[in-house]
mmCIF file of C-alpha atoms in Angstrom:
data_model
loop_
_atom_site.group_PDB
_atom_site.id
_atom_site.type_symbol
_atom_site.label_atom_id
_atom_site.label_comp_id
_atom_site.label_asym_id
_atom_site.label_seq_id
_atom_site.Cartn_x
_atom_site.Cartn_y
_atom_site.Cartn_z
ATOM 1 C CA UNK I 291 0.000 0.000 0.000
ATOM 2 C CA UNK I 292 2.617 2.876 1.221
ATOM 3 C CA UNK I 293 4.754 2.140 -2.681
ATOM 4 C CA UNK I 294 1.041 3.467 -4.284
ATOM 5 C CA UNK I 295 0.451 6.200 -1.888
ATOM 6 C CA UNK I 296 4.207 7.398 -2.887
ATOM 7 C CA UNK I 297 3.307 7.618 -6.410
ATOM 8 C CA UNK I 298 0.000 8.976 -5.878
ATOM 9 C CA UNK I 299 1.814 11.824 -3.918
ATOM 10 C CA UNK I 300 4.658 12.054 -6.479
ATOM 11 C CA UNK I 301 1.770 12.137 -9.331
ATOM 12 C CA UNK I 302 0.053 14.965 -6.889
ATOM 13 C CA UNK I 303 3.047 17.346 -6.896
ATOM 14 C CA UNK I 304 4.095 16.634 -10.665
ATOM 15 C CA UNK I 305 0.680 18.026 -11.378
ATOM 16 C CA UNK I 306 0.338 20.332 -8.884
ATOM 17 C CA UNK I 307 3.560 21.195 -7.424
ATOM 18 C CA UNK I 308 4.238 22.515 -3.369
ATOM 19 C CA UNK I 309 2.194 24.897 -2.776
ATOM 20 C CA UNK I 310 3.799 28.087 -1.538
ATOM 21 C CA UNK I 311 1.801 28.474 1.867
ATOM 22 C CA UNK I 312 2.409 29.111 4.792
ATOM 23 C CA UNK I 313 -0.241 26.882 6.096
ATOM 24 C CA UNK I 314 1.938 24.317 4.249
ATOM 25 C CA UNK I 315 2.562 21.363 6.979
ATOM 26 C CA UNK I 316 6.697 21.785 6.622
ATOM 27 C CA UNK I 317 5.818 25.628 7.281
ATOM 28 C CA UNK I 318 3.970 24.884 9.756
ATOM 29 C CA UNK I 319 6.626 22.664 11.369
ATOM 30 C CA UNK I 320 9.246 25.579 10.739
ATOM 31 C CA UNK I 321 6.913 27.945 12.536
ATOM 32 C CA UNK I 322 6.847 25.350 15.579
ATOM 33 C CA UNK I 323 10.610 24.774 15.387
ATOM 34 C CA UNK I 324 10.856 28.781 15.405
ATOM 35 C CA UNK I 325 8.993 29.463 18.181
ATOM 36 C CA UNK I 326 9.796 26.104 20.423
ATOM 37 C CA UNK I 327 13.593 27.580 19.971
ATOM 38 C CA UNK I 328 12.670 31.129 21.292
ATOM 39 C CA UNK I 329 10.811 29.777 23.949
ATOM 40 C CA UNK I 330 13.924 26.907 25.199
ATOM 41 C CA UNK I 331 16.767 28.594 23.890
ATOM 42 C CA UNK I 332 16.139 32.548 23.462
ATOM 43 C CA UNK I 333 19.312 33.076 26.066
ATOM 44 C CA UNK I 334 20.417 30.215 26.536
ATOM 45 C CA UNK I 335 23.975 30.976 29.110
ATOM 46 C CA UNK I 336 25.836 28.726 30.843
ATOM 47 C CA UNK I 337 27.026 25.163 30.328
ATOM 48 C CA UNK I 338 27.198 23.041 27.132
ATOM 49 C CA UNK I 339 25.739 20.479 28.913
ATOM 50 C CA UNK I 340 22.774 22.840 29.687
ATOM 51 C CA UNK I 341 22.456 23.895 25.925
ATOM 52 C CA UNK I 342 22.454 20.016 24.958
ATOM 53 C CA UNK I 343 19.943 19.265 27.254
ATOM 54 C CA UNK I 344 17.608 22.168 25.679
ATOM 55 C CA UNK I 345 18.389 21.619 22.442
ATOM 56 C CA UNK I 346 17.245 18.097 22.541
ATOM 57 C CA UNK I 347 13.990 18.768 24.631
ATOM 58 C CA UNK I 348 13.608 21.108 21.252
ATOM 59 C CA UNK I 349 13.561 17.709 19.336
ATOM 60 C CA UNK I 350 11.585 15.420 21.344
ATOM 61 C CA UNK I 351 8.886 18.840 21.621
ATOM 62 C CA UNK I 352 8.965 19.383 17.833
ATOM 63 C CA UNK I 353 8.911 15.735 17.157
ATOM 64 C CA UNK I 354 5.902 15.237 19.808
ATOM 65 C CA UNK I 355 3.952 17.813 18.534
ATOM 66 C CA UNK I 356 4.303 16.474 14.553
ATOM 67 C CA UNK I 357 3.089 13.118 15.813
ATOM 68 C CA UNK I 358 0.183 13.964 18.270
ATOM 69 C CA UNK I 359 -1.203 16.143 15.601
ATOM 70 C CA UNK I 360 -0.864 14.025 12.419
ATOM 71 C CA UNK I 361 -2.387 10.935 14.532
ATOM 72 C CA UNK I 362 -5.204 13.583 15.605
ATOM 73 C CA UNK I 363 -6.104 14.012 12.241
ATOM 74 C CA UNK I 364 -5.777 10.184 11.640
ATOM 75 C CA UNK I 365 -8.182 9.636 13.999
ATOM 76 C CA UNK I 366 -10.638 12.555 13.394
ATOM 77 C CA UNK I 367 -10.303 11.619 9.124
ATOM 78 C CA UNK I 368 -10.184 8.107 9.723
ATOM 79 C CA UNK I 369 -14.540 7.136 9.855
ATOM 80 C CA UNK I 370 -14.564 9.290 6.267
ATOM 81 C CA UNK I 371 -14.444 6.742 3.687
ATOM 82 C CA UNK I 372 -10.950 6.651 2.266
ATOM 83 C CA UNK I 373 -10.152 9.807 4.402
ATOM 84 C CA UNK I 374 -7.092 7.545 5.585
ATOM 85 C CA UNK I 375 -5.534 7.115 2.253
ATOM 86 C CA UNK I 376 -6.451 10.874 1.504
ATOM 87 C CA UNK I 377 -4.314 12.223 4.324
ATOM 88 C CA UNK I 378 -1.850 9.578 3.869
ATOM 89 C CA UNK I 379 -1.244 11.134 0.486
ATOM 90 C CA UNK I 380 -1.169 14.251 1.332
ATOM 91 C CA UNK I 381 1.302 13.806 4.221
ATOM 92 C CA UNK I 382 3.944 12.219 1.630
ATOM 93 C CA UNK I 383 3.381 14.784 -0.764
ATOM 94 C CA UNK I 384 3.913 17.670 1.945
ATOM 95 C CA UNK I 385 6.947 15.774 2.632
ATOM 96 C CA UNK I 386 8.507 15.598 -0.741
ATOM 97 C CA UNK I 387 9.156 18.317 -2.825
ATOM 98 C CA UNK I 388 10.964 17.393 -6.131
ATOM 99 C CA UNK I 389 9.275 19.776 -8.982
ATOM 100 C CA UNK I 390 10.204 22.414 -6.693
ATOM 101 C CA UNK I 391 13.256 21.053 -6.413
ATOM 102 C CA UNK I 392 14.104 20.846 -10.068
ATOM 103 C CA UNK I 393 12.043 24.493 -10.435
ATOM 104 C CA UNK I 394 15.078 26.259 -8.101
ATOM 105 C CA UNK I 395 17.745 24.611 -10.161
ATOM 106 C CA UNK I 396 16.463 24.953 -13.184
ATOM 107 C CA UNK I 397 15.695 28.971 -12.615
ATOM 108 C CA UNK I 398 19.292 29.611 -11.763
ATOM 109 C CA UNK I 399 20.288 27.710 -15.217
ATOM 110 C CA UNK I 400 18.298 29.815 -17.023
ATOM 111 C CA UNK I 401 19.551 32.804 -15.303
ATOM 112 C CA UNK I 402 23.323 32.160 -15.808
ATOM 113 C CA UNK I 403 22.412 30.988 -20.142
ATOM 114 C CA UNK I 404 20.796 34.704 -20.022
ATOM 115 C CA UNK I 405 24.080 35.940 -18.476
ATOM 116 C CA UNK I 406 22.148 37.252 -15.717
ATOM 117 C CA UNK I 407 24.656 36.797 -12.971
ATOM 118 C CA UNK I 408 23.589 38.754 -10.257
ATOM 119 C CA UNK I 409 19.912 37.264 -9.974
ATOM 120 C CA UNK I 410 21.498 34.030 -10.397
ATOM 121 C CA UNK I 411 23.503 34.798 -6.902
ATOM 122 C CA UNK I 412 20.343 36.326 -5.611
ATOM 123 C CA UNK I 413 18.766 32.913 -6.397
ATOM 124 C CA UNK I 414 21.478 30.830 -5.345
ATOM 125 C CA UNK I 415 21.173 32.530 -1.641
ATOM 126 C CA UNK I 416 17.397 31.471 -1.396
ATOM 127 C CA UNK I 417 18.887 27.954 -1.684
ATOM 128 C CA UNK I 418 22.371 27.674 0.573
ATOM 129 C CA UNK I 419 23.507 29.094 3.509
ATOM 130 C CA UNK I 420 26.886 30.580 1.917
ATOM 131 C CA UNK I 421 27.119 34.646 1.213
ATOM 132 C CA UNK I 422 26.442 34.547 -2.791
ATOM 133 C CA UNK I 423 27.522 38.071 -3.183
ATOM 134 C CA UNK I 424 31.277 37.088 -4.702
ATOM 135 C CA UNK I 425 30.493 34.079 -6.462
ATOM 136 C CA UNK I 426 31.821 34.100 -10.331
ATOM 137 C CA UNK I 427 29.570 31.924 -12.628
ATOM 138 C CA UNK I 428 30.989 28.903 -12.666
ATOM 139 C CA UNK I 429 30.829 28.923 -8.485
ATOM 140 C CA UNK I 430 27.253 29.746 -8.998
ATOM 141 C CA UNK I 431 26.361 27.027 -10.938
ATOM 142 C CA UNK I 432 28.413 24.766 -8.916
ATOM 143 C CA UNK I 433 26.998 25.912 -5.496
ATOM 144 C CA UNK I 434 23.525 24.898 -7.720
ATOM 145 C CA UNK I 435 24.624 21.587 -8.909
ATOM 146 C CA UNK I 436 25.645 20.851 -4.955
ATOM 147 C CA UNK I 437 22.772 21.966 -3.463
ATOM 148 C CA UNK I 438 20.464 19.990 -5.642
ATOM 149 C CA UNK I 439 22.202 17.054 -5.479
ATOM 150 C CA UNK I 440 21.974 17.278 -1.322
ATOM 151 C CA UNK I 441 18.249 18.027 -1.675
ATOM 152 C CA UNK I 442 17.400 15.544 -3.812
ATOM 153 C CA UNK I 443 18.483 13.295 -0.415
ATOM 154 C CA UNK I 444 16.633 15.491 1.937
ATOM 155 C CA UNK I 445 13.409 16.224 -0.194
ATOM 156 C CA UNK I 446 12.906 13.090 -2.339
ATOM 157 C CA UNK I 447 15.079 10.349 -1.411
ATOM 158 C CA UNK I 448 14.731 10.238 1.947
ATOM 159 C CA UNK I 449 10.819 10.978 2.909
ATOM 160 C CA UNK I 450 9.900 8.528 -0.083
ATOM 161 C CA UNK I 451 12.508 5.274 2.000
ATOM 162 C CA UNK I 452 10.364 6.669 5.349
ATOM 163 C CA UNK I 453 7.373 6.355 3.782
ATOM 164 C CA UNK I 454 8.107 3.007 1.944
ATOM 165 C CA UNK I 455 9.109 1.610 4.892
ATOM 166 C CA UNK I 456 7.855 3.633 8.151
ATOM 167 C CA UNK I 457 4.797 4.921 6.318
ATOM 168 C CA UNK I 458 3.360 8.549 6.176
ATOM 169 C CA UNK I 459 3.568 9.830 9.736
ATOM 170 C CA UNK I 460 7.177 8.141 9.290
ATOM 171 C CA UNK I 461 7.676 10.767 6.736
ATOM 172 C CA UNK I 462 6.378 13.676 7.871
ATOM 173 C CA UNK I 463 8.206 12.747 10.961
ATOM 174 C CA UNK I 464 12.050 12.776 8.637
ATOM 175 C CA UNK I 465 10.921 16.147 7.638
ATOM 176 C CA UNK I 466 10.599 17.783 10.687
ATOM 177 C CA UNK I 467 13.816 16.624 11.952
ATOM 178 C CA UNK I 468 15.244 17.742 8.408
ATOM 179 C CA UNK I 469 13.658 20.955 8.950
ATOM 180 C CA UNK I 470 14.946 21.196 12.290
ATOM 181 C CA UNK I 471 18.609 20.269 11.364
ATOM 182 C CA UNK I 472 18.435 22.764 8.556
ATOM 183 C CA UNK I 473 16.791 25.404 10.945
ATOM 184 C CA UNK I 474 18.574 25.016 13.902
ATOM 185 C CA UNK I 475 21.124 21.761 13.425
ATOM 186 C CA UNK I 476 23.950 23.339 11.751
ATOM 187 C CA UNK I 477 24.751 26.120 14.531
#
């Protein structure tokens, strides 16, 4: 069952693509991650082991909060007929996100064929963390090469193994850590 509900989510954002929301669910996580962290961590002083201790009650909160909701919904959707599968869709396809994917890199290609280097760095920033400002051509296209390639992992690869093989709430579940690691991980 979880192999079709993959495609029919993969079919769902070929046609449709990821909605630009912010009522999106991995918005919605990314709101929760951004206000669990000023709430645990706003000044955060004193001891590493203090900070580690925070940081991962920001984890198990995030992560407890994905999974009490999306079983709340299971629960509330689950006496519609095929609600189930419906939501289970719709949770893999919130959780992958390869047309936009393709949509960033391809933009920036098109940019640097026009020769139309600076919106090409302005592009670039919206998908690394690096300062674009400095970057000739051939780093931009390389810095968009890389970060499509590590996205791929993060935003098709990845939630489509959870969901194989954990199911939907699995999935949703890998992107909420992957939006926390990419939110708050990396510092």
């Amino acid at each position: 069952m979880s192999a079709k509900l993959v495609v029919f989510a993969l079919m769902l954002d070929y046609f449709v693509a990821d909605p630009q929301s912010p009522y999106h669910p991995v918005a919605l996580i990314g709101g929760l991650i951004k206000w669990t962290e000023k709430l645990l961590l706003r000044e955060v002083t004193g001891s590493s082991l203090r900070k580690r201790i925070l940081g991962s009650l920001l984890v198990v909160v995030v992560i407890m909060a994905v999974l009490v909701v999306t079983e709340g919904v299971y629960l509330v959707i689950s006496p519609i007929k095929y609600g189930h599968v419906f939501f289970s869709i719709l949770l893999i396809w919130s959780a992958v996100s390869p047309r936009a994917l393709a949509r960033a890199g391809s933009e920036i290609a098109n940019l640097l064929k026009d020769g139309r280097i600076e919106s090409a760095r302005r592009d670039l920033a919206l998908i690394v963390s690096r300062d674009t400002t400095a970057l000739n051509e051939s780093q931009i296209a390389q810095g968009a090469i890389e970060s499509v390639a590590e996205n791929t992992v993060d935003a098709l690869i990845a939630p489509i193994f959870y969901a194989l093989f954990g199911g939907p709430i699995a999935a949703i579940l890998y992107r909420a850590v992957n939006t926390m690691d990419s939110m708050v991980g990396y510092r």
